[in-house]
Short mmCIF file of C-alpha atoms in Angstrom, two decimals:
data_model
loop_
_atom_site.label_atom_id
_atom_site.label_comp_id
_atom_site.label_asym_id
_atom_site.label_seq_id
_atom_site.Cartn_x
_atom_site.Cartn_y
_atom_site.Cartn_z
CA UNK G 156 -0.02 0.12 0.19
CA UNK G 157 1.29 3.48 -0.60
CA UNK G 158 1.99 6.00 2.16
CA UNK G 159 0.40 9.45 2.32
CA UNK G 160 3.04 10.60 0.26
CA UNK G 161 2.69 8.20 -2.66
CA UNK G 162 5.78 6.14 -2.07
CA UNK G 163 5.11 2.47 -2.37
CA UNK G 164 7.59 -0.16 -0.91
CA UNK G 165 7.69 -3.76 -1.55
CA UNK G 166 7.48 -6.29 1.24
CA UNK G 167 11.30 -6.86 1.32
CA UNK G 168 11.75 -2.99 1.56
CA UNK G 169 9.38 -2.73 4.20
CA UNK G 170 11.03 -5.40 6.04
CA UNK G 171 14.49 -3.79 5.48
CA UNK G 172 12.90 -0.64 6.93
CA UNK G 173 11.43 -2.14 10.00
CA UNK G 174 14.67 -3.58 11.02
CA UNK G 175 14.05 -7.20 10.15
CA UNK G 176 17.41 -7.34 8.11
CA UNK G 177 19.54 -5.68 10.71
CA UNK G 178 19.84 -2.35 12.44
CA UNK G 179 22.54 -1.08 9.72
CA UNK G 180 19.98 -1.83 6.81
CA UNK G 181 17.32 -0.14 8.44
CA UNK G 182 19.54 2.75 9.20
CA UNK G 183 20.36 3.24 5.59
CA UNK G 184 16.67 2.57 4.36
CA UNK G 185 15.51 5.36 6.58
CA UNK G 186 18.00 7.76 4.72
CA UNK G 187 16.85 6.30 1.27
CA UNK G 188 13.33 6.35 1.96
CA UNK G 189 13.79 10.05 3.46
CA UNK G 190 15.18 11.00 0.24
CA UNK G 191 12.82 9.31 -1.98
CA UNK G 192 9.97 11.05 -0.27
CA UNK G 193 11.55 14.47 -0.64
CA UNK G 194 11.99 13.75 -4.26
CA UNK G 195 8.46 12.84 -4.79
CA UNK G 196 9.71 8.94 -5.98
CA UNK G 197 6.74 6.60 -6.17
CA UNK G 198 8.90 3.67 -5.71
CA UNK G 199 12.64 2.55 -4.98
CA UNK G 200 14.57 0.78 -7.53
CA UNK G 201 17.27 -2.07 -7.06
CA UNK G 202 20.82 -1.29 -8.10
CA UNK G 203 23.47 -3.40 -9.57
CA UNK G 204 26.34 -1.58 -8.16
CA UNK G 205 27.69 1.74 -6.35
CA UNK G 206 30.52 3.99 -6.27
CA UNK G 207 31.08 5.79 -2.97
CA UNK G 208 32.68 9.19 -2.67
CA UNK G 209 32.33 9.49 1.23
CA UNK G 210 35.86 7.63 1.74
CA UNK G 211 37.39 11.20 1.30
CA UNK G 212 37.73 12.70 4.77
CA UNK G 213 35.84 15.98 5.14
CA UNK G 214 35.27 15.97 9.10
CA UNK G 215 34.20 13.71 11.67
CA UNK G 216 30.55 13.40 10.66
CA UNK G 217 31.30 11.07 7.84
CA UNK G 218 33.60 9.02 9.92
CA UNK G 219 31.19 8.69 12.83
CA UNK G 220 28.55 7.73 10.10
CA UNK G 221 30.56 5.16 8.55
CA UNK G 222 32.04 3.53 11.60
CA UNK G 223 28.56 3.41 13.12
CA UNK G 224 27.55 1.11 10.21
CA UNK G 225 30.55 -1.02 10.77
CA UNK G 226 29.60 -1.32 14.37
CA UNK G 227 26.34 -2.15 13.54
CA UNK G 228 27.44 -5.03 11.24
CA UNK G 229 26.72 -3.50 7.84
CA UNK G 230 27.78 -5.16 4.55
CA UNK G 231 27.22 -3.96 1.21
CA UNK G 232 24.83 -6.04 -0.96
CA UNK G 233 26.06 -4.82 -4.43
CA UNK G 234 29.47 -4.17 -5.86
CA UNK G 235 30.63 -1.10 -4.41
CA UNK G 236 33.98 0.54 -5.45
CA UNK G 237 35.63 3.47 -3.74
CA UNK G 238 36.60 6.93 -4.62
CA UNK G 239 39.61 8.69 -3.75
CA UNK G 240 40.55 8.84 -0.06
CA UNK G 241 42.61 11.49 1.88
CA UNK G 242 45.89 9.54 1.80
CA UNK G 243 48.04 7.52 -0.62
CA UNK G 244 48.65 4.24 1.03
CA UNK G 245 51.06 3.22 -1.55
CA UNK G 246 53.45 6.15 -1.31
CA UNK G 247 52.73 7.64 2.15
CA UNK G 248 55.75 10.05 1.93
CA UNK G 249 53.65 12.01 -1.19
CA UNK G 250 50.76 13.43 1.20
CA UNK G 251 51.97 15.88 3.80
CA UNK G 252 48.47 15.73 5.75
CA UNK G 253 48.35 16.88 9.47
CA UNK G 254 47.97 14.32 12.38
CA UNK G 255 43.96 14.52 12.28
CA UNK G 256 43.61 14.06 8.48
CA UNK G 257 46.15 11.35 8.43
CA UNK G 258 44.63 9.39 11.41
CA UNK G 259 40.95 9.93 10.62
CA UNK G 260 41.40 9.90 6.92
CA UNK G 261 42.91 6.26 7.23
CA UNK G 262 40.25 5.28 9.78
CA UNK G 263 37.43 6.32 7.03
CA UNK G 264 39.26 4.34 4.41
CA UNK G 265 39.40 1.33 6.64
CA UNK G 266 35.88 1.60 7.55
CA UNK G 267 34.74 1.57 4.00
CA UNK G 268 36.83 -1.72 3.17
CA UNK G 269 35.20 -3.14 6.49
CA UNK G 270 31.90 -2.58 4.95
CA UNK G 271 32.81 -4.84 1.86
CA UNK G 272 33.60 -2.21 -0.48
CA UNK G 273 36.57 -2.60 -3.04
CA UNK G 274 39.62 -0.64 -2.36
CA UNK G 275 39.78 0.71 -5.68
CA UNK G 276 40.52 4.50 -4.38
CA UNK G 277 39.91 5.85 -7.75
CA UNK G 278 37.59 8.62 -9.20
CA UNK G 279 37.48 6.88 -12.65
CA UNK G 280 36.51 3.41 -11.79
CA UNK G 281 35.15 3.09 -15.09
CA UNK G 282 38.54 2.69 -16.47
CA UNK G 283 39.52 0.31 -13.70
CA UNK G 284 37.11 -2.44 -14.55
CA UNK G 285 33.86 -1.17 -13.22
CA UNK G 286 31.76 -0.60 -16.14
CA UNK G 287 27.75 -1.04 -15.65
CA UNK G 288 25.74 -2.10 -18.50
CA UNK G 289 23.87 0.18 -20.69
CA UNK G 290 20.41 0.74 -18.95
CA UNK G 291 21.32 -0.65 -15.61
CA UNK G 292 20.34 1.15 -12.55
CA UNK G 293 23.53 2.07 -10.29
CA UNK G 294 24.18 4.37 -7.38
CA UNK G 295 27.30 6.64 -8.22
CA UNK G 296 28.67 9.52 -6.41
CA UNK G 297 31.90 11.73 -7.64
CA UNK G 298 30.67 14.10 -10.34
CA UNK G 299 32.94 12.85 -13.18
CA UNK G 300 32.04 9.34 -12.61
CA UNK G 301 28.30 10.31 -12.47
CA UNK G 302 28.54 12.16 -15.80
CA UNK G 303 30.65 9.15 -17.50
CA UNK G 304 28.68 6.23 -16.30
CA UNK G 305 25.32 8.22 -17.29
CA UNK G 306 26.58 9.67 -20.61
CA UNK G 307 29.32 7.37 -22.02
CA UNK G 308 28.26 3.94 -20.65
CA UNK G 309 24.25 4.56 -20.58
CA UNK G 310 23.70 3.24 -17.09
CA UNK G 311 21.34 5.23 -15.02
CA UNK G 312 22.34 7.10 -11.81
CA UNK G 313 21.18 10.23 -10.19
CA UNK G 314 23.65 12.59 -8.51
CA UNK G 315 24.65 10.97 -5.36
CA UNK G 316 27.07 11.97 -2.68
CA UNK G 317 28.22 11.31 0.83
CA UNK G 318 26.03 9.21 3.36
CA UNK G 319 23.49 8.18 0.58
CA UNK G 320 26.03 6.59 -1.64
CA UNK G 321 27.20 4.09 0.91
CA UNK G 322 23.58 3.77 2.13
CA UNK G 323 22.58 2.62 -1.31
CA UNK G 324 25.39 0.09 -1.43
CA UNK G 325 24.36 -1.38 2.00
CA UNK G 326 20.49 -1.34 0.96
CA UNK G 327 20.99 -2.23 -2.77
CA UNK G 328 18.11 0.48 -3.48
CA UNK G 329 17.70 4.09 -4.35
CA UNK G 330 14.72 6.38 -5.21
CA UNK G 331 13.15 5.93 -8.56
CA UNK G 332 13.70 9.68 -9.47
CA UNK G 333 15.85 11.93 -11.36
CA UNK G 334 17.99 10.32 -14.07
CA UNK G 335 16.76 7.06 -13.44
CA UNK G 336 13.68 7.79 -15.12
CA UNK G 337 13.84 7.85 -18.90
CA UNK G 338 11.84 10.91 -19.26
CA UNK G 339 14.52 12.85 -17.33
CA UNK G 340 17.37 11.89 -19.68
CA UNK G 341 16.03 13.86 -22.63
CA UNK G 342 18.22 16.82 -24.00
CA UNK G 343 16.84 20.25 -23.20
CA UNK G 344 19.63 21.93 -24.76
CA UNK G 345 21.70 21.36 -28.02
CA UNK G 346 25.27 22.49 -28.59
CA UNK G 347 26.06 22.54 -32.36
CA UNK G 348 29.91 22.30 -32.97
CA UNK G 349 29.60 21.96 -36.69
CA UNK G 350 31.13 25.50 -37.00
CA UNK G 351 34.42 24.61 -35.05
CA UNK G 352 37.32 23.87 -37.28
CA UNK G 353 37.93 20.07 -37.24
CA UNK G 354 41.44 20.57 -36.47
CA UNK G 355 40.87 22.53 -33.37
CA UNK G 356 38.69 19.48 -32.07
CA UNK G 357 41.41 17.56 -32.62
CA UNK G 358 43.42 19.30 -30.04
CA UNK G 359 43.04 17.40 -26.80
CA UNK G 360 42.73 20.73 -24.51
CA UNK G 361 39.54 21.61 -26.76
CA UNK G 362 37.73 18.70 -24.74
CA UNK G 363 37.88 20.35 -21.29
CA UNK G 364 37.16 23.56 -22.77
CA UNK G 365 34.13 21.96 -24.66
CA UNK G 366 33.15 20.63 -21.00
CA UNK G 367 33.49 24.38 -19.45
CA UNK G 368 31.11 25.68 -22.20
CA UNK G 369 28.79 23.04 -21.55
CA UNK G 370 28.63 23.51 -17.85
CA UNK G 371 28.37 27.13 -18.08
CA UNK G 372 25.31 26.87 -20.79
CA UNK G 373 23.64 23.84 -19.53
CA UNK G 374 24.04 24.21 -15.66
CA UNK G 375 22.09 20.92 -14.44
CA UNK G 376 20.14 20.54 -17.51
CA UNK G 377 20.68 17.61 -20.10
CA UNK G 378 22.29 18.59 -23.31
CA UNK G 379 23.01 17.01 -26.67
CA UNK G 380 26.13 17.88 -28.64
CA UNK G 381 26.23 17.82 -32.44
CA UNK G 382 29.01 18.42 -34.80
CA UNK G 383 31.64 16.47 -33.20
CA UNK G 384 33.74 14.26 -35.15
CA UNK G 385 33.86 10.35 -35.39
CA UNK G 386 32.72 7.30 -33.50
CA UNK G 387 33.69 6.52 -29.92
CA UNK G 388 37.45 5.66 -30.26
CA UNK G 389 37.43 5.96 -33.73
CA UNK G 390 38.56 9.41 -34.81
CA UNK G 391 38.26 12.48 -32.85
CA UNK G 392 36.40 11.15 -29.92
CA UNK G 393 37.96 8.86 -27.58
CA UNK G 394 37.01 7.64 -23.92
CA UNK G 395 39.51 10.00 -22.42
CA UNK G 396 38.29 12.95 -24.30
CA UNK G 397 34.73 12.21 -23.41
CA UNK G 398 36.22 11.86 -19.71
CA UNK G 399 37.61 15.44 -19.83
CA UNK G 400 34.51 16.72 -21.08
CA UNK G 401 32.19 15.27 -18.67
CA UNK G 402 34.56 15.94 -15.77
CA UNK G 403 34.87 19.77 -16.56
CA UNK G 404 31.20 20.13 -17.24
CA UNK G 405 30.39 18.68 -13.95
CA UNK G 406 32.66 20.95 -12.24
CA UNK G 407 31.81 24.10 -14.16
CA UNK G 408 28.38 23.43 -14.18
CA UNK G 409 26.21 20.55 -12.43
CA UNK G 410 26.11 18.42 -15.78
CA UNK G 411 25.51 14.70 -14.83
CA UNK G 412 24.55 13.74 -18.19
CA UNK G 413 25.21 14.76 -21.82
CA UNK G 414 24.84 13.09 -25.09
CA UNK G 415 26.93 13.12 -28.12
CA UNK G 416 24.91 12.49 -31.13
CA UNK G 417 26.18 9.58 -33.08
CA UNK G 418 28.60 8.54 -30.20
CA UNK G 419 27.17 7.99 -27.08
CA UNK G 420 24.68 4.99 -26.60
CA UNK G 421 21.47 6.77 -26.13
CA UNK G 422 21.93 9.11 -28.88
CA UNK G 423 22.11 7.13 -32.30
CA UNK G 424 20.31 10.37 -33.66
CA UNK G 425 19.46 13.74 -32.11
CA UNK G 426 15.74 12.97 -32.34
CA UNK G 427 16.32 9.86 -30.08
CA UNK G 428 17.34 11.96 -27.28
CA UNK G 429 15.56 15.47 -27.96
CA UNK G 430 13.16 16.99 -25.58
CA UNK G 431 10.24 18.96 -26.75
CA UNK G 432 10.92 22.61 -27.00
CA UNK G 433 14.79 22.08 -26.70
CA UNK G 434 16.88 24.92 -27.86
CA UNK G 435 19.75 24.91 -29.94
CA UNK G 436 22.97 27.03 -29.37
CA UNK G 437 25.42 27.25 -32.29
CA UNK G 438 29.35 27.22 -30.95
CA UNK G 439 31.98 29.00 -32.48
CA UNK G 440 35.95 28.59 -32.09
CA UNK G 441 35.94 31.83 -30.18
CA UNK G 442 33.44 30.46 -27.62
CA UNK G 443 35.97 27.70 -27.09
CA UNK G 444 38.77 30.06 -26.80
CA UNK G 445 36.99 31.86 -23.99
CA UNK G 446 36.05 28.68 -22.09
CA UNK G 447 39.53 27.61 -22.25
CA UNK G 448 40.65 30.84 -20.89
CA UNK G 449 38.33 30.52 -17.99
CA UNK G 450 40.63 27.55 -16.88
CA UNK G 451 43.73 29.43 -16.98
CA UNK G 452 44.06 32.11 -14.22
CA UNK G 453 48.01 32.65 -14.30
CA UNK G 454 49.38 35.84 -15.61
CA UNK G 455 52.89 34.94 -16.47
CA UNK G 456 55.02 32.42 -17.94
CA UNK G 457 56.51 31.26 -14.72
CA UNK G 458 55.79 27.61 -13.62
CA UNK G 459 56.31 25.44 -10.60
CA UNK G 460 54.48 22.28 -10.96
CA UNK G 461 52.39 20.02 -13.56
CA UNK G 462 49.55 18.01 -12.42
CA UNK G 463 48.28 15.37 -14.66
CA UNK G 464 45.44 12.58 -14.01
CA UNK G 465 42.15 14.29 -12.71
CA UNK G 466 40.10 12.26 -13.54
CA UNK G 467 42.78 9.60 -12.89
CA UNK G 468 44.91 8.72 -15.63
CA UNK G 469 44.17 5.90 -17.87
CA UNK G 470 46.51 3.18 -19.39
CA UNK G 471 46.01 4.82 -22.85
CA UNK G 472 46.92 8.36 -21.34
CA UNK G 473 49.79 6.82 -19.80
CA UNK G 474 50.79 5.28 -23.30
CA UNK G 475 50.43 8.59 -24.83
CA UNK G 476 52.60 10.38 -22.08
CA UNK G 477 55.40 7.50 -22.50
CA UNK G 478 55.35 8.06 -26.21
CA UNK G 479 55.58 12.05 -25.62
CA UNK G 480 58.71 11.51 -23.12
CA UNK G 481 60.47 9.02 -25.40
CA UNK G 482 63.94 10.25 -26.26
CA UNK G 483 63.35 13.65 -25.02
CA UNK G 484 64.92 15.54 -22.10
CA UNK G 485 63.91 15.10 -18.52
CA UNK G 486 61.80 17.47 -16.49
CA UNK G 487 63.31 20.75 -15.44
CA UNK G 488 64.56 20.47 -11.82
CA UNK G 489 62.34 23.68 -11.16
CA UNK G 490 59.05 21.90 -11.92
CA UNK G 491 57.33 19.29 -9.91
CA UNK G 492 55.40 16.78 -12.03
CA UNK G 493 52.67 14.53 -10.87
CA UNK G 494 50.54 12.02 -12.27
CA UNK G 495 47.45 10.83 -10.35
CA UNK G 496 46.20 7.25 -11.21
CA UNK G 497 44.39 4.20 -9.89
CA UNK G 498 46.15 1.23 -8.59
CA UNK G 499 44.74 -1.01 -11.29
CA UNK G 500 45.88 1.29 -13.84
CA UNK G 501 49.28 1.91 -12.19
CA UNK G 502 49.71 -2.06 -12.24
CA UNK G 503 49.25 -2.26 -15.88
CA UNK G 504 51.45 0.92 -16.46
CA UNK G 505 54.22 -0.65 -14.57
CA UNK G 506 54.20 -3.83 -16.49
CA UNK G 507 54.37 -2.05 -19.80
CA UNK G 508 57.24 0.35 -18.87
CA UNK G 509 55.11 3.53 -18.84
CA UNK G 510 55.39 4.28 -15.03
CA UNK G 511 59.32 4.02 -15.41
CA UNK G 512 59.18 6.35 -18.39
CA UNK G 513 57.59 9.04 -16.02
CA UNK G 514 60.14 8.37 -13.15
CA UNK G 515 62.90 8.47 -15.56
CA UNK G 516 61.91 11.90 -16.70
CA UNK G 517 61.63 12.97 -12.96
CA UNK G 518 57.83 12.80 -12.45
CA UNK G 519 56.23 11.36 -9.52
CA UNK G 520 53.16 8.92 -9.58
CA UNK G 521 50.42 9.50 -6.97
CA UNK G 522 47.45 6.90 -6.19
CA UNK G 523 44.47 6.50 -3.94
CA UNK G 524 43.93 10.24 -4.04
CA UNK G 525 44.68 13.58 -6.07
CA UNK G 526 46.77 16.67 -5.73
CA UNK G 527 43.79 19.18 -5.60
CA UNK G 528 42.04 17.41 -2.72
CA UNK G 529 45.01 16.53 -0.24
CA UNK G 530 48.28 18.44 0.55
CA UNK G 531 50.66 17.01 -1.85
CA UNK G 532 52.27 20.02 -3.64
CA UNK G 533 55.08 21.47 -1.69
CA UNK G 534 54.94 25.16 -0.20
CA UNK G 535 55.66 27.86 -2.26
CA UNK G 536 54.14 26.59 -5.30
CA UNK G 537 52.18 29.42 -7.21
CA UNK G 538 51.51 28.43 -10.73
CA UNK G 539 50.56 24.97 -12.07
CA UNK G 540 49.88 23.69 -15.32
CA UNK G 541 47.53 20.69 -16.00
CA UNK G 542 45.72 19.11 -18.94
CA UNK G 543 42.60 18.64 -16.72
CA UNK G 544 39.51 21.28 -16.73
CA UNK G 545 38.31 19.73 -13.35
CA UNK G 546 41.75 20.28 -11.93
CA UNK G 547 42.02 23.77 -13.24
CA UNK G 548 38.49 24.48 -12.12
CA UNK G 549 38.67 23.58 -8.27
CA UNK G 550 42.81 24.18 -7.81
CA UNK G 551 42.52 28.07 -7.44
CA UNK G 552 40.03 27.87 -4.60
CA UNK G 553 41.09 24.72 -3.06
CA UNK G 554 44.86 25.40 -3.11
CA UNK G 555 45.15 29.03 -3.50
CA UNK G 556 47.26 28.89 -6.75
CA UNK G 557 46.94 29.97 -10.40
CA UNK G 558 46.53 27.62 -13.15
CA UNK G 559 47.32 27.14 -16.74
CA UNK G 560 45.38 24.46 -18.99
CA UNK G 561 47.14 22.98 -21.64
CA UNK G 562 47.34 19.75 -23.60
CA UNK G 563 49.44 16.71 -22.84
CA UNK G 564 52.35 17.72 -24.90
CA UNK G 565 52.32 21.16 -23.78
CA UNK G 566 52.36 20.23 -20.24
CA UNK G 567 55.46 18.07 -21.01
CA UNK G 568 57.03 20.65 -23.14
CA UNK G 569 56.52 23.20 -20.19
CA UNK G 570 57.86 20.83 -17.68
CA UNK G 571 61.10 20.28 -19.74
CA UNK G 572 61.46 24.03 -20.21
CA UNK G 573 60.60 25.37 -16.72
CA UNK G 574 58.15 27.87 -18.03
CA UNK G 575 54.72 27.79 -19.76
CA UNK G 576 54.75 26.63 -23.19
CA UNK G 577 51.54 26.65 -25.37
CA UNK G 578 50.98 26.40 -28.91
CA UNK G 579 48.23 29.16 -29.84
CA UNK G 580 48.35 28.71 -33.66
CA UNK G 581 44.97 26.67 -33.63
CA UNK G 582 43.32 28.89 -31.15
CA UNK G 583 43.61 32.35 -33.18
#
């Protein structure tokens, strides 16, 4: 029977809520049911997996909540991977955390593992073996992962964050609302890139610029992108470029789903994803240049560090970096170079020699966390170059530094030269 608010629970869900499957499950169900009622959901939907973001320490509330679940005997009932934590457990000397963050951050990470979560410690689980099927319902947190799993893989998740992410993993349910509903996945906005030169779109740095523009124009709306080149991984559009686009759009706006017509799974045609009364915005090369410049705050050519891998570096990105480094000079001693990646990708990069190429050039590899959410950069760093729109968006406020957005090749050239090097010919 439906409640007064119209929410209908199955007999099993009522049992979970009543505590018949343990106090931890009941605790999680109270949270999920509360969100469902707030969202006006008519029912809950079982999920096939979760990706939890609450393992990054932000204060004692998240730690107490997670350790309470452990004390109550909770275990996740669906596959649940873990986002970055506050520490690099493989390279502990790289994170310069104070005593509270180090201790509580480790406790929080340990508590999530005690719940049965997989210690992936990555913001890009989709490139480390966690790839839900198209149309499957999941509960993913971490803004770039939400955008990727919805858009590129075609699975269905709403925007989930701390507390409800792990609650969904324990209960195996989420509200059937938001982007779980097909009607909410239609595009209310169309961005037409057909007037942008193909050679500009073939520059890696164009893709975070596209993401910044998408975030600015779409906000939290679903958008469709037309006029972009090639099929997925065959031509101009690759998973890594879509990763960069989605991560920046989720940071600069609140984008959780975008469609690239002819590329992403739900958009074989524009008509397949178009909402009634959708608006179309033509995009020009100057629009992209302005979006790119929003991600660069530095006013000088001086350079202190380079940060790659936000979201975490993929194996193909490591391959591209190793190729860029081959036969060239090492990085300048005045520039610190960091590559953030997952443990799973690092293991493959080690096996193929890519990781040694980075270290031989003078770079350092960070796992389990990221350079803009934990104190990794040394004191005195003022200007950092990155190929990540997400890193460039958040780092000025998080770290109090200036950023320069560049392609992977430009980041390598700058790290070698000890100053900012960018090729402006394509950008006018």
